[in-house]
Amino acid sequence: MDQKEELARGIEALGVTLSQEQQKKLLDFLALLYKWNSAYNLTAIRDQEQAVALQLLDSLAILPLLPEGPILDIGSGGGMPGIPLAIARPETQITLLDSNSKKTRFLTQAKLELGLDNMSVIHSRIEAWQPQTMPVAITSRAFAELERMLDWTYHLLEKGAQLFAMKGINPQQEIDALKGMPLEIEVTPLQVPGIDAHRHLVRIALERQ
């Protein structure tokens, strides 16, 4: 099965509707990612045969669980899940933030080459960043433990943002470390086509009095 067919079948299985143009743009992004990877070390996933599942479908699996409104993707690295989300939701403002200047250079180039006018790239540490427009959702993939992520994003969560952390196995130990804090925590298992491994999405919000 070629990448085009794998992507089409995968998004159908996820219940995500994307136009042919959006699907082509996702595959163009993959090509760009691997073109730059050798010089910029953007992803540890070297096998391009697994790239549709591990990069694109893995990112798009969280799409149905995200609220409508601006999204902030932190520790974006090679652009997952931020760039696939920006392609899938062209009407949504999506900000990709990373403290590594090499990676933000790649993200900026991807924005230009893919024509992602709804996407912004920020070179900053998350704890130092003050947005002009508050995100409703903060996404991350393989970024850090939940307790550290909570510390870094608290200034955004207290203004109403929700954190959506992509994890492999259910991170119960990380969740246990947050006990006693006034948080809403919800863990959703994900089934990603082509991936025979555990995937979970952890949603964290501050409890509202």
JSON list of C-alpha atoms in Angstrom, two decimals:
[
{"chain": "A", "resi": 1, "resn": "MET", "atom": "CA", "xyz": [0.00, 0.00, 0.00]},
{"chain": "A", "resi": 2, "resn": "ASP", "atom": "CA", "xyz": [1.43, 3.39, -0.95]},
{"chain": "A", "resi": 3, "resn": "GLN", "atom": "CA", "xyz": [1.41, 6.41, 1.37]},
{"chain": "A", "resi": 4, "resn": "LYS", "atom": "CA", "xyz": [-1.53, 8.06, -0.37]},
{"chain": "A", "resi": 5, "resn": "GLU", "atom": "CA", "xyz": [-3.76, 5.01, 0.10]},
{"chain": "A", "resi": 6, "resn": "GLU", "atom": "CA", "xyz": [-2.54, 4.41, 3.66]},
{"chain": "A", "resi": 7, "resn": "LEU", "atom": "CA", "xyz": [-3.37, 8.00, 4.61]},
{"chain": "A", "resi": 8, "resn": "ALA", "atom": "CA", "xyz": [-6.82, 7.86, 2.99]},
{"chain": "A", "resi": 9, "resn": "ARG", "atom": "CA", "xyz": [-7.70, 4.63, 4.78]},
{"chain": "A", "resi": 10, "resn": "GLY", "atom": "CA", "xyz": [-6.27, 5.86, 8.06]},
{"chain": "A", "resi": 11, "resn": "ILE", "atom": "CA", "xyz": [-8.21, 9.11, 8.23]},
{"chain": "A", "resi": 12, "resn": "GLU", "atom": "CA", "xyz": [-11.39, 7.25, 7.33]},
{"chain": "A", "resi": 13, "resn": "ALA", "atom": "CA", "xyz": [-10.77, 4.86, 10.23]},
{"chain": "A", "resi": 14, "resn": "LEU", "atom": "CA", "xyz": [-10.22, 7.84, 12.56]},
{"chain": "A", "resi": 15, "resn": "GLY", "atom": "CA", "xyz": [-13.47, 9.46, 11.43]},
{"chain": "A", "resi": 16, "resn": "VAL", "atom": "CA", "xyz": [-11.60, 12.53, 10.16]},
{"chain": "A", "resi": 17, "resn": "THR", "atom": "CA", "xyz": [-12.75, 14.16, 6.91]},
{"chain": "A", "resi": 18, "resn": "LEU", "atom": "CA", "xyz": [-10.04, 15.80, 4.79]},
{"chain": "A", "resi": 19, "resn": "SER", "atom": "CA", "xyz": [-10.10, 17.01, 1.19]},
{"chain": "A", "resi": 20, "resn": "GLN", "atom": "CA", "xyz": [-7.75, 15.63, -1.46]},
{"chain": "A", "resi": 21, "resn": "GLU", "atom": "CA", "xyz": [-5.81, 18.88, -1.25]},
{"chain": "A", "resi": 22, "resn": "GLN", "atom": "CA", "xyz": [-5.39, 18.51, 2.52]},
{"chain": "A", "resi": 23, "resn": "GLN", "atom": "CA", "xyz": [-4.25, 14.91, 2.14]},
{"chain": "A", "resi": 24, "resn": "LYS", "atom": "CA", "xyz": [-1.69, 15.94, -0.49]},
{"chain": "A", "resi": 25, "resn": "LYS", "atom": "CA", "xyz": [-0.45, 18.69, 1.81]},
{"chain": "A", "resi": 26, "resn": "LEU", "atom": "CA", "xyz": [0.04, 16.17, 4.63]},
{"chain": "A", "resi": 27, "resn": "LEU", "atom": "CA", "xyz": [2.17, 13.97, 2.36]},
{"chain": "A", "resi": 28, "resn": "ASP", "atom": "CA", "xyz": [4.10, 17.04, 1.13]},
{"chain": "A", "resi": 29, "resn": "PHE", "atom": "CA", "xyz": [4.82, 17.81, 4.79]},
{"chain": "A", "resi": 30, "resn": "LEU", "atom": "CA", "xyz": [6.21, 14.30, 5.32]},
{"chain": "A", "resi": 31, "resn": "ALA", "atom": "CA", "xyz": [8.50, 14.68, 2.32]},
{"chain": "A", "resi": 32, "resn": "LEU", "atom": "CA", "xyz": [9.73, 18.01, 3.67]},
{"chain": "A", "resi": 33, "resn": "LEU", "atom": "CA", "xyz": [10.26, 16.58, 7.16]},
{"chain": "A", "resi": 34, "resn": "TYR", "atom": "CA", "xyz": [12.51, 13.80, 5.90]},
{"chain": "A", "resi": 35, "resn": "LYS", "atom": "CA", "xyz": [14.33, 16.08, 3.47]},
{"chain": "A", "resi": 36, "resn": "TRP", "atom": "CA", "xyz": [15.40, 18.27, 6.40]},
{"chain": "A", "resi": 37, "resn": "ASN", "atom": "CA", "xyz": [15.77, 15.51, 8.99]},
{"chain": "A", "resi": 38, "resn": "SER", "atom": "CA", "xyz": [19.37, 14.49, 8.33]},
{"chain": "A", "resi": 39, "resn": "ALA", "atom": "CA", "xyz": [20.64, 18.02, 8.90]},
{"chain": "A", "resi": 40, "resn": "TYR", "atom": "CA", "xyz": [18.21, 19.15, 11.61]},
{"chain": "A", "resi": 41, "resn": "ASN", "atom": "CA", "xyz": [17.47, 15.93, 13.54]},
{"chain": "A", "resi": 42, "resn": "LEU", "atom": "CA", "xyz": [13.72, 16.59, 13.55]},
{"chain": "A", "resi": 43, "resn": "THR", "atom": "CA", "xyz": [12.46, 13.07, 14.24]},
{"chain": "A", "resi": 44, "resn": "ALA", "atom": "CA", "xyz": [13.89, 9.85, 15.65]},
{"chain": "A", "resi": 45, "resn": "ILE", "atom": "CA", "xyz": [11.56, 7.85, 13.37]},
{"chain": "A", "resi": 46, "resn": "ARG", "atom": "CA", "xyz": [13.92, 7.04, 10.48]},
{"chain": "A", "resi": 47, "resn": "ASP", "atom": "CA", "xyz": [11.81, 4.43, 8.70]},
{"chain": "A", "resi": 48, "resn": "GLN", "atom": "CA", "xyz": [9.72, 6.36, 6.19]},
{"chain": "A", "resi": 49, "resn": "GLU", "atom": "CA", "xyz": [7.53, 3.31, 5.59]},
{"chain": "A", "resi": 50, "resn": "GLN", "atom": "CA", "xyz": [6.09, 3.90, 9.06]},
{"chain": "A", "resi": 51, "resn": "ALA", "atom": "CA", "xyz": [5.86, 7.66, 8.68]},
{"chain": "A", "resi": 52, "resn": "VAL", "atom": "CA", "xyz": [2.18, 7.94, 7.68]},
{"chain": "A", "resi": 53, "resn": "ALA", "atom": "CA", "xyz": [1.05, 6.05, 10.77]},
{"chain": "A", "resi": 54, "resn": "LEU", "atom": "CA", "xyz": [3.61, 7.30, 13.28]},
{"chain": "A", "resi": 55, "resn": "GLN", "atom": "CA", "xyz": [3.72, 10.95, 12.17]},
{"chain": "A", "resi": 56, "resn": "LEU", "atom": "CA", "xyz": [0.43, 11.83, 10.45]},
{"chain": "A", "resi": 57, "resn": "LEU", "atom": "CA", "xyz": [-2.25, 9.46, 11.77]},
{"chain": "A", "resi": 58, "resn": "ASP", "atom": "CA", "xyz": [-0.82, 9.60, 15.30]},
{"chain": "A", "resi": 59, "resn": "SER", "atom": "CA", "xyz": [-1.16, 13.40, 15.21]},
{"chain": "A", "resi": 60, "resn": "LEU", "atom": "CA", "xyz": [-4.62, 13.39, 13.63]},
{"chain": "A", "resi": 61, "resn": "ALA", "atom": "CA", "xyz": [-6.00, 10.84, 16.14]},
{"chain": "A", "resi": 62, "resn": "ILE", "atom": "CA", "xyz": [-6.42, 13.60, 18.75]},
{"chain": "A", "resi": 63, "resn": "LEU", "atom": "CA", "xyz": [-8.32, 15.91, 16.37]},
{"chain": "A", "resi": 64, "resn": "PRO", "atom": "CA", "xyz": [-11.87, 14.81, 17.33]},
{"chain": "A", "resi": 65, "resn": "LEU", "atom": "CA", "xyz": [-11.05, 15.38, 21.02]},
{"chain": "A", "resi": 66, "resn": "LEU", "atom": "CA", "xyz": [-9.82, 18.96, 20.70]},
{"chain": "A", "resi": 67, "resn": "PRO", "atom": "CA", "xyz": [-12.19, 21.90, 21.33]},
{"chain": "A", "resi": 68, "resn": "GLU", "atom": "CA", "xyz": [-12.80, 24.54, 18.69]},
{"chain": "A", "resi": 69, "resn": "GLY", "atom": "CA", "xyz": [-10.58, 27.60, 18.98]},
{"chain": "A", "resi": 70, "resn": "PRO", "atom": "CA", "xyz": [-6.90, 28.61, 18.93]},
{"chain": "A", "resi": 71, "resn": "ILE", "atom": "CA", "xyz": [-4.38, 25.82, 19.58]},
{"chain": "A", "resi": 72, "resn": "LEU", "atom": "CA", "xyz": [-0.86, 26.08, 20.98]},
{"chain": "A", "resi": 73, "resn": "ASP", "atom": "CA", "xyz": [1.51, 23.18, 20.22]},
{"chain": "A", "resi": 74, "resn": "ILE", "atom": "CA", "xyz": [4.48, 23.17, 22.61]},
{"chain": "A", "resi": 75, "resn": "GLY", "atom": "CA", "xyz": [7.84, 21.49, 22.03]},
{"chain": "A", "resi": 76, "resn": "SER", "atom": "CA", "xyz": [6.78, 21.19, 18.41]},
{"chain": "A", "resi": 77, "resn": "GLY", "atom": "CA", "xyz": [10.13, 19.89, 17.14]},
{"chain": "A", "resi": 78, "resn": "GLY", "atom": "CA", "xyz": [9.48, 18.46, 13.69]},
{"chain": "A", "resi": 79, "resn": "GLY", "atom": "CA", "xyz": [5.91, 19.76, 13.73]},
{"chain": "A", "resi": 80, "resn": "MET", "atom": "CA", "xyz": [3.87, 16.97, 15.34]},
{"chain": "A", "resi": 81, "resn": "PRO", "atom": "CA", "xyz": [1.04, 17.25, 16.05]},
{"chain": "A", "resi": 82, "resn": "GLY", "atom": "CA", "xyz": [0.92, 20.98, 15.18]},
{"chain": "A", "resi": 83, "resn": "ILE", "atom": "CA", "xyz": [1.41, 20.91, 11.40]},
{"chain": "A", "resi": 84, "resn": "PRO", "atom": "CA", "xyz": [-1.04, 18.05, 10.70]},
{"chain": "A", "resi": 85, "resn": "LEU", "atom": "CA", "xyz": [-3.57, 19.86, 12.93]},
{"chain": "A", "resi": 86, "resn": "ALA", "atom": "CA", "xyz": [-2.98, 23.12, 11.03]},
{"chain": "A", "resi": 87, "resn": "ILE", "atom": "CA", "xyz": [-3.56, 21.32, 7.72]},
{"chain": "A", "resi": 88, "resn": "ALA", "atom": "CA", "xyz": [-6.68, 19.59, 9.03]},
{"chain": "A", "resi": 89, "resn": "ARG", "atom": "CA", "xyz": [-8.18, 22.75, 10.59]},
{"chain": "A", "resi": 90, "resn": "PRO", "atom": "CA", "xyz": [-7.37, 25.60, 8.19]},
{"chain": "A", "resi": 91, "resn": "GLU", "atom": "CA", "xyz": [-9.91, 27.86, 9.90]},
{"chain": "A", "resi": 92, "resn": "THR", "atom": "CA", "xyz": [-8.17, 27.49, 13.29]},
{"chain": "A", "resi": 93, "resn": "GLN", "atom": "CA", "xyz": [-5.22, 29.61, 14.41]},
{"chain": "A", "resi": 94, "resn": "ILE", "atom": "CA", "xyz": [-2.44, 27.25, 15.49]},
{"chain": "A", "resi": 95, "resn": "THR", "atom": "CA", "xyz": [0.81, 28.36, 17.12]},
{"chain": "A", "resi": 96, "resn": "LEU", "atom": "CA", "xyz": [3.87, 26.09, 17.15]},
{"chain": "A", "resi": 97, "resn": "LEU", "atom": "CA", "xyz": [6.36, 26.88, 19.90]},
{"chain": "A", "resi": 98, "resn": "ASP", "atom": "CA", "xyz": [9.85, 25.46, 20.40]},
{"chain": "A", "resi": 99, "resn": "SER", "atom": "CA", "xyz": [12.98, 26.70, 22.16]},
{"chain": "A", "resi": 100, "resn": "ASN", "atom": "CA", "xyz": [15.32, 25.10, 19.59]},
{"chain": "A", "resi": 101, "resn": "SER", "atom": "CA", "xyz": [16.16, 27.62, 16.86]},
{"chain": "A", "resi": 102, "resn": "LYS", "atom": "CA", "xyz": [17.03, 24.94, 14.28]},
{"chain": "A", "resi": 103, "resn": "LYS", "atom": "CA", "xyz": [13.61, 23.40, 14.69]},
{"chain": "A", "resi": 104, "resn": "THR", "atom": "CA", "xyz": [11.77, 26.72, 14.50]},
{"chain": "A", "resi": 105, "resn": "ARG", "atom": "CA", "xyz": [13.67, 27.45, 11.27]},
{"chain": "A", "resi": 106, "resn": "PHE", "atom": "CA", "xyz": [12.31, 24.20, 9.83]},
{"chain": "A", "resi": 107, "resn": "LEU", "atom": "CA", "xyz": [8.79, 24.97, 11.08]},
{"chain": "A", "resi": 108, "resn": "THR", "atom": "CA", "xyz": [8.92, 28.42, 9.48]},
{"chain": "A", "resi": 109, "resn": "GLN", "atom": "CA", "xyz": [10.07, 26.90, 6.18]},
{"chain": "A", "resi": 110, "resn": "ALA", "atom": "CA", "xyz": [7.24, 24.33, 6.37]},
{"chain": "A", "resi": 111, "resn": "LYS", "atom": "CA", "xyz": [4.72, 27.12, 6.95]},
{"chain": "A", "resi": 112, "resn": "LEU", "atom": "CA", "xyz": [5.94, 28.92, 3.83]},
{"chain": "A", "resi": 113, "resn": "GLU", "atom": "CA", "xyz": [6.24, 25.89, 1.55]},
{"chain": "A", "resi": 114, "resn": "LEU", "atom": "CA", "xyz": [2.88, 24.42, 2.58]},
{"chain": "A", "resi": 115, "resn": "GLY", "atom": "CA", "xyz": [1.05, 27.76, 2.55]},
{"chain": "A", "resi": 116, "resn": "LEU", "atom": "CA", "xyz": [-0.21, 27.44, 6.13]},
{"chain": "A", "resi": 117, "resn": "ASP", "atom": "CA", "xyz": [-1.50, 30.96, 6.71]},
{"chain": "A", "resi": 118, "resn": "ASN", "atom": "CA", "xyz": [-3.29, 29.85, 9.91]},
{"chain": "A", "resi": 119, "resn": "MET", "atom": "CA", "xyz": [-0.02, 28.75, 11.52]},
{"chain": "A", "resi": 120, "resn": "SER", "atom": "CA", "xyz": [2.44, 30.84, 13.54]},
{"chain": "A", "resi": 121, "resn": "VAL", "atom": "CA", "xyz": [5.92, 29.79, 14.71]},
{"chain": "A", "resi": 122, "resn": "ILE", "atom": "CA", "xyz": [7.38, 31.06, 17.99]},
{"chain": "A", "resi": 123, "resn": "HIS", "atom": "CA", "xyz": [10.97, 30.59, 19.18]},
{"chain": "A", "resi": 124, "resn": "SER", "atom": "CA", "xyz": [10.62, 30.68, 22.97]},
{"chain": "A", "resi": 125, "resn": "ARG", "atom": "CA", "xyz": [10.42, 28.68, 26.16]},
{"chain": "A", "resi": 126, "resn": "ILE", "atom": "CA", "xyz": [6.80, 27.98, 27.04]},
{"chain": "A", "resi": 127, "resn": "GLU", "atom": "CA", "xyz": [7.05, 29.32, 30.61]},
{"chain": "A", "resi": 128, "resn": "ALA", "atom": "CA", "xyz": [8.24, 32.69, 29.26]},
{"chain": "A", "resi": 129, "resn": "TRP", "atom": "CA", "xyz": [5.65, 33.07, 26.50]},
{"chain": "A", "resi": 130, "resn": "GLN", "atom": "CA", "xyz": [2.69, 35.42, 26.88]},
{"chain": "A", "resi": 131, "resn": "PRO", "atom": "CA", "xyz": [0.20, 35.06, 24.01]},
{"chain": "A", "resi": 132, "resn": "GLN", "atom": "CA", "xyz": [-1.80, 37.91, 22.55]},
{"chain": "A", "resi": 133, "resn": "THR", "atom": "CA", "xyz": [-4.66, 35.47, 21.91]},
{"chain": "A", "resi": 134, "resn": "MET", "atom": "CA", "xyz": [-5.26, 32.84, 24.58]},
{"chain": "A", "resi": 135, "resn": "PRO", "atom": "CA", "xyz": [-5.31, 29.25, 23.28]},
{"chain": "A", "resi": 136, "resn": "VAL", "atom": "CA", "xyz": [-8.21, 27.00, 24.23]},
{"chain": "A", "resi": 137, "resn": "ALA", "atom": "CA", "xyz": [-6.01, 23.91, 23.84]},
{"chain": "A", "resi": 138, "resn": "ILE", "atom": "CA", "xyz": [-2.30, 23.27, 24.47]},
{"chain": "A", "resi": 139, "resn": "THR", "atom": "CA", "xyz": [-1.03, 20.14, 22.70]},
{"chain": "A", "resi": 140, "resn": "SER", "atom": "CA", "xyz": [2.21, 18.24, 23.08]},
{"chain": "A", "resi": 141, "resn": "ARG", "atom": "CA", "xyz": [3.71, 14.94, 21.96]},
{"chain": "A", "resi": 142, "resn": "ALA", "atom": "CA", "xyz": [6.53, 13.17, 23.84]},
{"chain": "A", "resi": 143, "resn": "PHE", "atom": "CA", "xyz": [7.49, 16.46, 25.47]},
{"chain": "A", "resi": 144, "resn": "ALA", "atom": "CA", "xyz": [7.89, 16.03, 29.24]},
{"chain": "A", "resi": 145, "resn": "GLU", "atom": "CA", "xyz": [6.33, 14.53, 32.36]},
{"chain": "A", "resi": 146, "resn": "LEU", "atom": "CA", "xyz": [2.90, 15.90, 33.24]},
{"chain": "A", "resi": 147, "resn": "GLU", "atom": "CA", "xyz": [4.06, 17.63, 36.43]},
{"chain": "A", "resi": 148, "resn": "ARG", "atom": "CA", "xyz": [6.70, 19.64, 34.57]},
{"chain": "A", "resi": 149, "resn": "MET", "atom": "CA", "xyz": [4.30, 20.45, 31.75]},
{"chain": "A", "resi": 150, "resn": "LEU", "atom": "CA", "xyz": [1.80, 21.68, 34.30]},
{"chain": "A", "resi": 151, "resn": "ASP", "atom": "CA", "xyz": [4.42, 23.96, 35.88]},
{"chain": "A", "resi": 152, "resn": "TRP", "atom": "CA", "xyz": [5.41, 25.41, 32.51]},
{"chain": "A", "resi": 153, "resn": "THR", "atom": "CA", "xyz": [1.86, 26.01, 31.26]},
{"chain": "A", "resi": 154, "resn": "TYR", "atom": "CA", "xyz": [0.14, 27.04, 34.50]},
{"chain": "A", "resi": 155, "resn": "HIS", "atom": "CA", "xyz": [0.02, 30.72, 33.49]},
{"chain": "A", "resi": 156, "resn": "LEU", "atom": "CA", "xyz": [-2.08, 29.68, 30.49]},
{"chain": "A", "resi": 157, "resn": "LEU", "atom": "CA", "xyz": [-4.22, 27.08, 32.25]},
{"chain": "A", "resi": 158, "resn": "GLU", "atom": "CA", "xyz": [-5.31, 29.57, 34.90]},
{"chain": "A", "resi": 159, "resn": "LYS", "atom": "CA", "xyz": [-6.72, 31.71, 32.09]},
{"chain": "A", "resi": 160, "resn": "GLY", "atom": "CA", "xyz": [-8.86, 28.84, 30.80]},
{"chain": "A", "resi": 161, "resn": "ALA", "atom": "CA", "xyz": [-6.63, 26.83, 28.47]},
{"chain": "A", "resi": 162, "resn": "GLN", "atom": "CA", "xyz": [-6.67, 23.02, 28.62]},
{"chain": "A", "resi": 163, "resn": "LEU", "atom": "CA", "xyz": [-3.60, 20.81, 28.27]},
{"chain": "A", "resi": 164, "resn": "PHE", "atom": "CA", "xyz": [-3.77, 17.80, 25.91]},
{"chain": "A", "resi": 165, "resn": "ALA", "atom": "CA", "xyz": [-0.69, 15.61, 26.40]},
{"chain": "A", "resi": 166, "resn": "MET", "atom": "CA", "xyz": [-0.08, 12.75, 23.96]},
{"chain": "A", "resi": 167, "resn": "LYS", "atom": "CA", "xyz": [1.35, 9.71, 25.72]},
{"chain": "A", "resi": 168, "resn": "GLY", "atom": "CA", "xyz": [2.14, 6.10, 24.93]},
{"chain": "A", "resi": 169, "resn": "ILE", "atom": "CA", "xyz": [1.09, 3.82, 27.78]},
{"chain": "A", "resi": 170, "resn": "ASN", "atom": "CA", "xyz": [-1.34, 5.19, 30.36]},
{"chain": "A", "resi": 171, "resn": "PRO", "atom": "CA", "xyz": [0.92, 7.49, 32.47]},
{"chain": "A", "resi": 172, "resn": "GLN", "atom": "CA", "xyz": [-0.66, 6.59, 35.81]},
{"chain": "A", "resi": 173, "resn": "GLN", "atom": "CA", "xyz": [2.48, 7.33, 37.83]},
{"chain": "A", "resi": 174, "resn": "GLU", "atom": "CA", "xyz": [2.67, 10.83, 36.33]},
{"chain": "A", "resi": 175, "resn": "ILE", "atom": "CA", "xyz": [-1.01, 11.35, 37.14]},
{"chain": "A", "resi": 176, "resn": "ASP", "atom": "CA", "xyz": [-0.53, 10.10, 40.71]},
{"chain": "A", "resi": 177, "resn": "ALA", "atom": "CA", "xyz": [2.17, 12.76, 41.16]},
{"chain": "A", "resi": 178, "resn": "LEU", "atom": "CA", "xyz": [-0.53, 15.42, 40.61]},
{"chain": "A", "resi": 179, "resn": "LYS", "atom": "CA", "xyz": [-2.80, 14.18, 43.42]},
{"chain": "A", "resi": 180, "resn": "GLY", "atom": "CA", "xyz": [-4.08, 16.90, 45.73]},
{"chain": "A", "resi": 181, "resn": "MET", "atom": "CA", "xyz": [-3.95, 19.58, 43.05]},
{"chain": "A", "resi": 182, "resn": "PRO", "atom": "CA", "xyz": [-7.23, 21.23, 41.95]},
{"chain": "A", "resi": 183, "resn": "LEU", "atom": "CA", "xyz": [-7.28, 19.61, 38.51]},
{"chain": "A", "resi": 184, "resn": "GLU", "atom": "CA", "xyz": [-9.68, 17.92, 36.15]},
{"chain": "A", "resi": 185, "resn": "ILE", "atom": "CA", "xyz": [-7.83, 14.98, 34.56]},
{"chain": "A", "resi": 186, "resn": "GLU", "atom": "CA", "xyz": [-9.27, 12.78, 31.82]},
{"chain": "A", "resi": 187, "resn": "VAL", "atom": "CA", "xyz": [-7.41, 9.96, 30.05]},
{"chain": "A", "resi": 188, "resn": "THR", "atom": "CA", "xyz": [-8.66, 8.72, 26.67]},
{"chain": "A", "resi": 189, "resn": "PRO", "atom": "CA", "xyz": [-7.18, 5.62, 24.99]},
{"chain": "A", "resi": 190, "resn": "LEU", "atom": "CA", "xyz": [-6.61, 6.08, 21.25]},
{"chain": "A", "resi": 191, "resn": "GLN", "atom": "CA", "xyz": [-6.64, 3.56, 18.43]},
{"chain": "A", "resi": 192, "resn": "VAL", "atom": "CA", "xyz": [-4.30, 4.71, 15.67]},
{"chain": "A", "resi": 193, "resn": "PRO", "atom": "CA", "xyz": [-4.42, 2.81, 12.36]},
{"chain": "A", "resi": 194, "resn": "GLY", "atom": "CA", "xyz": [-1.10, 1.15, 11.60]},
{"chain": "A", "resi": 195, "resn": "ILE", "atom": "CA", "xyz": [0.26, 1.47, 15.15]},
{"chain": "A", "resi": 196, "resn": "ASP", "atom": "CA", "xyz": [0.33, -1.67, 17.29]},
{"chain": "A", "resi": 197, "resn": "ALA", "atom": "CA", "xyz": [1.19, 0.14, 20.52]},
{"chain": "A", "resi": 198, "resn": "HIS", "atom": "CA", "xyz": [-0.56, 1.94, 23.34]},
{"chain": "A", "resi": 199, "resn": "ARG", "atom": "CA", "xyz": [-1.62, 5.54, 22.78]},
{"chain": "A", "resi": 200, "resn": "HIS", "atom": "CA", "xyz": [-3.39, 7.79, 25.29]},
{"chain": "A", "resi": 201, "resn": "LEU", "atom": "CA", "xyz": [-4.43, 11.43, 25.39]},
{"chain": "A", "resi": 202, "resn": "VAL", "atom": "CA", "xyz": [-4.38, 13.11, 28.80]},
{"chain": "A", "resi": 203, "resn": "ARG", "atom": "CA", "xyz": [-6.55, 16.20, 29.19]},
{"chain": "A", "resi": 204, "resn": "ILE", "atom": "CA", "xyz": [-5.78, 18.48, 32.15]},
{"chain": "A", "resi": 205, "resn": "ALA", "atom": "CA", "xyz": [-7.68, 21.60, 33.16]},
{"chain": "A", "resi": 206, "resn": "LEU", "atom": "CA", "xyz": [-7.86, 23.60, 36.38]},
{"chain": "A", "resi": 207, "resn": "GLU", "atom": "CA", "xyz": [-10.97, 22.96, 38.43]},
{"chain": "A", "resi": 208, "resn": "ARG", "atom": "CA", "xyz": [-13.31, 25.92, 38.29]},
{"chain": "A", "resi": 209, "resn": "GLN", "atom": "CA", "xyz": [-14.82, 27.10, 41.55]}
]
